[in-house]
């Protein structure tokens, strides 16, 4: 087994996903399959090989530290499921 | 004349001479949609009234002599791009009624050129999938065969163009999501070089892989769309500041002096014999056009699916962390605490494939597993990128099939995610290496299903792709074929 139910539940917690018993079973099987498949990469000796996270030869694209127009509050709140005119409103934290 | 059957260039000529108005053109497209959409199902959002308002404005502009390059031409958009005037759902319940606060850069560009935006198109949820079966708002169908997939994740975009429901569309491509549906639906689709087109306003799936690109009825239209959407954008720090050539000038007859590479690894086991035969016949046509053909090798091809299905989900797990019900989109009403709200919102708002990928990605990045999975994959990614660099010292472009088979029945691969992932093997490498790729129609299977040829080239060499594709198109005689949708 490449991944156990317990690990799937742990990862679900990290990803803020709630899975029911049946989903955990199904997903564990799928993920196990996939993780087994990707062990194929162990066939390759990658010692000393640099990682590629970005395919183009560009570095930090900075801009001048100047204040520009930014999003007005009313617009920022426009899509909110719940808001009080000033901030987004969410259920209590604890 | 059935204006809806025209290409962008043909329609532009008609509007320029005054033979037709944008209103007439748009009405023709809208009637077409009304007639065939029940069968094709490519749209998530359609706004005929708004389309006609835009068409009228375009006609007014044209009368004033103030015309953009797409003035009055009806175009539709994969629902992954932000549009301020129409909802942007990304094919997901998570964004079901979401109205973006701004237009994506590519949308701004289309509008600036006077395009008429008709609607938003069906797609796999958050661009994750190869069939568009993961669309929360209905599955688009292949216009060439009822009940067959249009491909994914830009299935709606491909089906829409193939069915003449718009003159052109935009899609996005992270692992083949433009090229594969283009191939399955018999249209032209291009994934530009990473950084060629701005991702500002493109709802992110995998930030180092995503690109926006056109799906069109022919290669000339593709070149025109590339002229318009390409270019550096200060709002996308991954966009590259290089001048945009006139891609339409690449459409020259003949391929003398061009060397085409045929990667042995792309013609391996599992390739449908009909697909192989059509693509090899296409290679012969390119040879007839004057190209030299040689075999090349991309030795790490067999590893690209494994690399992609670690890197893409990892990046996705990060990008999709923002969907938490706080500021926009779906929020679960069942929650009694903040963390419960996060969990329920995400569990109720996301479909199964999205959850699967978020979980793979989170796992691959988590403490203790990062080196073995994500880092390892990123190193093999370098080897894949180097394979192409080496190949392009031997040839100007590589050609291959786009998918191992033509389109299949909806539901056929639904239970085996890994099998579906493996069908992406031919398109995934381009995204990993950041190189441009396109699919151009090359023929039809005996069942009447389209088969495309894929062409890939070095970074920022879209011109050679367009040139080769155009030459194939002239010779392959598939350009004017249309699917039988039971309409005259």
PDB file of C-alpha atoms in Angstrom, chain A residues 2-3 7-8 10-19 23 26-27 30-31 33-64 68 71 75-83 88-94, chain B residues 98-99 101 193-194 208 234 237-240 300 302-303 305-307 310 325-329 331 333 336-344 346-347 350 352 355-356 358-360 362-363 366 369 373-383 385 415 417-418 421-422 432-434 459-460:
ATOM      1  CA  UNK A   2       1.413   3.337  -1.000  1.00  0.00           C
ATOM      2  CA  UNK A   3      -1.106   5.308   1.015  1.00  0.00           C
ATOM      3  CA  UNK A   7      -2.940   9.147   5.634  1.00  0.00           C
ATOM      4  CA  UNK A   8      -5.763  10.115   3.297  1.00  0.00           C
ATOM      5  CA  UNK A  10      -4.721  13.383   7.434  1.00  0.00           C
ATOM      6  CA  UNK A  11      -4.186  14.900   3.988  1.00  0.00           C
ATOM      7  CA  UNK A  12      -7.885  15.725   3.789  1.00  0.00           C
ATOM      8  CA  UNK A  13      -7.530  17.632   7.047  1.00  0.00           C
ATOM      9  CA  UNK A  14      -4.577  19.561   5.638  1.00  0.00           C
ATOM     10  CA  UNK A  15      -6.579  20.373   2.510  1.00  0.00           C
ATOM     11  CA  UNK A  16      -9.664  21.342   4.483  1.00  0.00           C
ATOM     12  CA  UNK A  17     -11.760  18.664   2.827  1.00  0.00           C
ATOM     13  CA  UNK A  18     -14.342  16.542   4.582  1.00  0.00           C
ATOM     14  CA  UNK A  19     -14.706  13.008   3.237  1.00  0.00           C
ATOM     15  CA  UNK A  23     -15.311   8.591  -0.198  1.00  0.00           C
ATOM     16  CA  UNK A  26     -12.713   5.138  -2.967  1.00  0.00           C
ATOM     17  CA  UNK A  27     -10.150   7.923  -2.876  1.00  0.00           C
ATOM     18  CA  UNK A  30      -7.492   5.820  -6.498  1.00  0.00           C
ATOM     19  CA  UNK A  31      -4.598   7.601  -4.804  1.00  0.00           C
ATOM     20  CA  UNK A  33      -3.065   3.477  -7.790  1.00  0.00           C
ATOM     21  CA  UNK A  34      -1.673   6.826  -8.812  1.00  0.00           C
ATOM     22  CA  UNK A  35       1.111   6.854  -6.230  1.00  0.00           C
ATOM     23  CA  UNK A  36       2.115   3.359  -7.286  1.00  0.00           C
ATOM     24  CA  UNK A  37       2.284   4.533 -10.843  1.00  0.00           C
ATOM     25  CA  UNK A  38       4.494   7.539 -10.089  1.00  0.00           C
ATOM     26  CA  UNK A  39       7.153   5.399  -8.412  1.00  0.00           C
ATOM     27  CA  UNK A  40       8.238   4.945 -12.022  1.00  0.00           C
ATOM     28  CA  UNK A  41      10.227   8.132 -11.493  1.00  0.00           C
ATOM     29  CA  UNK A  42      12.541   6.204  -9.150  1.00  0.00           C
ATOM     30  CA  UNK A  43      13.927   4.479 -12.264  1.00  0.00           C
ATOM     31  CA  UNK A  44      15.739   7.716 -13.040  1.00  0.00           C
ATOM     32  CA  UNK A  45      18.941   8.912 -11.417  1.00  0.00           C
ATOM     33  CA  UNK A  46      18.302  12.603 -10.815  1.00  0.00           C
ATOM     34  CA  UNK A  47      21.242  13.355  -8.534  1.00  0.00           C
ATOM     35  CA  UNK A  48      22.646  16.743  -9.435  1.00  0.00           C
ATOM     36  CA  UNK A  49      19.737  17.621 -11.713  1.00  0.00           C
ATOM     37  CA  UNK A  50      18.295  21.067 -11.048  1.00  0.00           C
ATOM     38  CA  UNK A  51      14.567  21.382 -10.519  1.00  0.00           C
ATOM     39  CA  UNK A  52      12.428  23.165 -13.090  1.00  0.00           C
ATOM     40  CA  UNK A  53       9.686  25.231 -11.534  1.00  0.00           C
ATOM     41  CA  UNK A  54       9.617  27.828 -14.256  1.00  0.00           C
ATOM     42  CA  UNK A  55      10.340  27.191 -17.926  1.00  0.00           C
ATOM     43  CA  UNK A  56      11.397  30.662 -19.030  1.00  0.00           C
ATOM     44  CA  UNK A  57      14.607  32.540 -18.374  1.00  0.00           C
ATOM     45  CA  UNK A  58      13.087  35.380 -16.451  1.00  0.00           C
ATOM     46  CA  UNK A  59      13.669  36.428 -12.889  1.00  0.00           C
ATOM     47  CA  UNK A  60      11.786  38.595 -10.445  1.00  0.00           C
ATOM     48  CA  UNK A  61       9.416  40.923 -12.263  1.00  0.00           C
ATOM     49  CA  UNK A  62       9.427  43.850  -9.864  1.00  0.00           C
ATOM     50  CA  UNK A  63       7.638  47.134 -10.161  1.00  0.00           C
ATOM     51  CA  UNK A  64       8.354  50.493  -8.592  1.00  0.00           C
ATOM     52  CA  UNK A  68      -1.738  53.030  -7.426  1.00  0.00           C
ATOM     53  CA  UNK A  71      -9.910  47.936  -5.263  1.00  0.00           C
ATOM     54  CA  UNK A  75     -16.370  46.270  -5.010  1.00  0.00           C
ATOM     55  CA  UNK A  76     -14.269  44.024  -2.813  1.00  0.00           C
ATOM     56  CA  UNK A  77     -17.374  43.074  -0.831  1.00  0.00           C
ATOM     57  CA  UNK A  78     -19.620  42.726  -3.887  1.00  0.00           C
ATOM     58  CA  UNK A  79     -19.373  38.939  -4.137  1.00  0.00           C
ATOM     59  CA  UNK A  80     -19.320  38.234  -0.429  1.00  0.00           C
ATOM     60  CA  UNK A  81     -21.646  35.506   0.851  1.00  0.00           C
ATOM     61  CA  UNK A  82     -21.986  37.620   3.985  1.00  0.00           C
ATOM     62  CA  UNK A  83     -20.682  41.072   4.743  1.00  0.00           C
ATOM     63  CA  UNK A  88     -16.451  39.890   5.286  1.00  0.00           C
ATOM     64  CA  UNK A  89     -18.486  38.091   7.929  1.00  0.00           C
ATOM     65  CA  UNK A  90     -17.780  34.468   8.771  1.00  0.00           C
ATOM     66  CA  UNK A  91     -18.906  31.983  11.435  1.00  0.00           C
ATOM     67  CA  UNK A  92     -17.120  32.238  14.752  1.00  0.00           C
ATOM     68  CA  UNK A  93     -13.655  30.820  14.808  1.00  0.00           C
ATOM     69  CA  UNK A  94     -14.144  28.627  17.832  1.00  0.00           C
TER      70      UNK A  94
ATOM     71  CA  UNK B  98     -19.640  34.310  -9.553  1.00  0.00           C
ATOM     72  CA  UNK B  99     -19.344  37.635 -11.348  1.00  0.00           C
ATOM     73  CA  UNK B 101     -14.801  42.220 -10.851  1.00  0.00           C
ATOM     74  CA  UNK B 193       4.755  29.153 -25.417  1.00  0.00           C
ATOM     75  CA  UNK B 194       4.477  29.606 -21.657  1.00  0.00           C
ATOM     76  CA  UNK B 208       3.723  26.971 -14.203  1.00  0.00           C
ATOM     77  CA  UNK B 234       2.684  43.888 -16.416  1.00  0.00           C
ATOM     78  CA  UNK B 237       4.709  38.569 -13.846  1.00  0.00           C
ATOM     79  CA  UNK B 238       5.225  35.291 -15.703  1.00  0.00           C
ATOM     80  CA  UNK B 239       4.482  36.840 -19.077  1.00  0.00           C
ATOM     81  CA  UNK B 240       7.551  37.384 -21.218  1.00  0.00           C
ATOM     82  CA  UNK B 300      11.855  10.711 -21.119  1.00  0.00           C
ATOM     83  CA  UNK B 302       7.349   7.618 -20.703  1.00  0.00           C
ATOM     84  CA  UNK B 303       7.826   9.583 -17.468  1.00  0.00           C
ATOM     85  CA  UNK B 305       2.479  11.458 -17.065  1.00  0.00           C
ATOM     86  CA  UNK B 306       4.008  10.667 -13.679  1.00  0.00           C
ATOM     87  CA  UNK B 307       5.737  14.051 -13.575  1.00  0.00           C
ATOM     88  CA  UNK B 310       2.540  15.196  -9.287  1.00  0.00           C
ATOM     89  CA  UNK B 325     -16.307  30.546   1.142  1.00  0.00           C
ATOM     90  CA  UNK B 326     -15.064  33.749   2.755  1.00  0.00           C
ATOM     91  CA  UNK B 327     -14.907  36.401   0.062  1.00  0.00           C
ATOM     92  CA  UNK B 328     -16.740  35.063  -3.004  1.00  0.00           C
ATOM     93  CA  UNK B 329     -18.215  31.924  -4.497  1.00  0.00           C
ATOM     94  CA  UNK B 331     -20.362  29.087   1.035  1.00  0.00           C
ATOM     95  CA  UNK B 333     -24.718  27.177   5.197  1.00  0.00           C
ATOM     96  CA  UNK B 336     -21.049  26.129  12.881  1.00  0.00           C
ATOM     97  CA  UNK B 337     -17.466  27.307  13.022  1.00  0.00           C
ATOM     98  CA  UNK B 338     -14.949  28.832  10.655  1.00  0.00           C
ATOM     99  CA  UNK B 339     -12.960  25.689  10.067  1.00  0.00           C
ATOM    100  CA  UNK B 340     -16.180  23.739   9.619  1.00  0.00           C
ATOM    101  CA  UNK B 341     -17.205  26.306   7.021  1.00  0.00           C
ATOM    102  CA  UNK B 342     -13.938  25.796   5.140  1.00  0.00           C
ATOM    103  CA  UNK B 343     -14.340  22.020   5.137  1.00  0.00           C
ATOM    104  CA  UNK B 344     -18.009  21.939   4.224  1.00  0.00           C
ATOM    105  CA  UNK B 346     -14.893  22.912  -0.137  1.00  0.00           C
ATOM    106  CA  UNK B 347     -16.428  19.469   0.167  1.00  0.00           C
ATOM    107  CA  UNK B 350     -15.817  20.851  -5.405  1.00  0.00           C
ATOM    108  CA  UNK B 352     -14.679  14.428  -7.137  1.00  0.00           C
ATOM    109  CA  UNK B 355     -10.863  16.767  -4.635  1.00  0.00           C
ATOM    110  CA  UNK B 356      -8.753  13.865  -5.893  1.00  0.00           C
ATOM    111  CA  UNK B 358      -6.115  18.505  -4.353  1.00  0.00           C
ATOM    112  CA  UNK B 359      -5.418  15.457  -2.202  1.00  0.00           C
ATOM    113  CA  UNK B 360      -2.627  14.123  -4.457  1.00  0.00           C
ATOM    114  CA  UNK B 362      -1.318  18.193  -0.850  1.00  0.00           C
ATOM    115  CA  UNK B 363       0.236  14.801  -0.188  1.00  0.00           C
ATOM    116  CA  UNK B 366       3.494  17.578   2.593  1.00  0.00           C
ATOM    117  CA  UNK B 369       6.960  13.476   1.041  1.00  0.00           C
ATOM    118  CA  UNK B 373       7.398  13.314  -4.981  1.00  0.00           C
ATOM    119  CA  UNK B 374       7.286  17.002  -5.891  1.00  0.00           C
ATOM    120  CA  UNK B 375      11.006  17.640  -5.938  1.00  0.00           C
ATOM    121  CA  UNK B 376      11.732  14.426  -7.813  1.00  0.00           C
ATOM    122  CA  UNK B 377       9.073  15.262 -10.398  1.00  0.00           C
ATOM    123  CA  UNK B 378      10.529  18.759 -10.811  1.00  0.00           C
ATOM    124  CA  UNK B 379      13.937  17.274 -11.507  1.00  0.00           C
ATOM    125  CA  UNK B 380      12.567  14.881 -14.120  1.00  0.00           C
ATOM    126  CA  UNK B 381      10.792  17.901 -15.577  1.00  0.00           C
ATOM    127  CA  UNK B 382      14.244  19.337 -16.314  1.00  0.00           C
ATOM    128  CA  UNK B 383      15.150  16.132 -18.176  1.00  0.00           C
ATOM    129  CA  UNK B 385      12.707  20.039 -21.053  1.00  0.00           C
ATOM    130  CA  UNK B 415     -14.248   4.863 -13.424  1.00  0.00           C
ATOM    131  CA  UNK B 417      -8.831   8.021 -13.434  1.00  0.00           C
ATOM    132  CA  UNK B 418      -5.383   6.602 -14.113  1.00  0.00           C
ATOM    133  CA  UNK B 421      -4.411  10.317 -17.175  1.00  0.00           C
ATOM    134  CA  UNK B 422      -2.397   7.991 -19.407  1.00  0.00           C
ATOM    135  CA  UNK B 432       6.165  20.687 -18.712  1.00  0.00           C
ATOM    136  CA  UNK B 433       8.768  22.105 -21.086  1.00  0.00           C
ATOM    137  CA  UNK B 434       6.886  25.360 -21.703  1.00  0.00           C
ATOM    138  CA  UNK B 459      10.057  28.325 -27.189  1.00  0.00           C
ATOM    139  CA  UNK B 460       8.551  31.288 -29.048  1.00  0.00           C
TER     140      UNK B 460
END
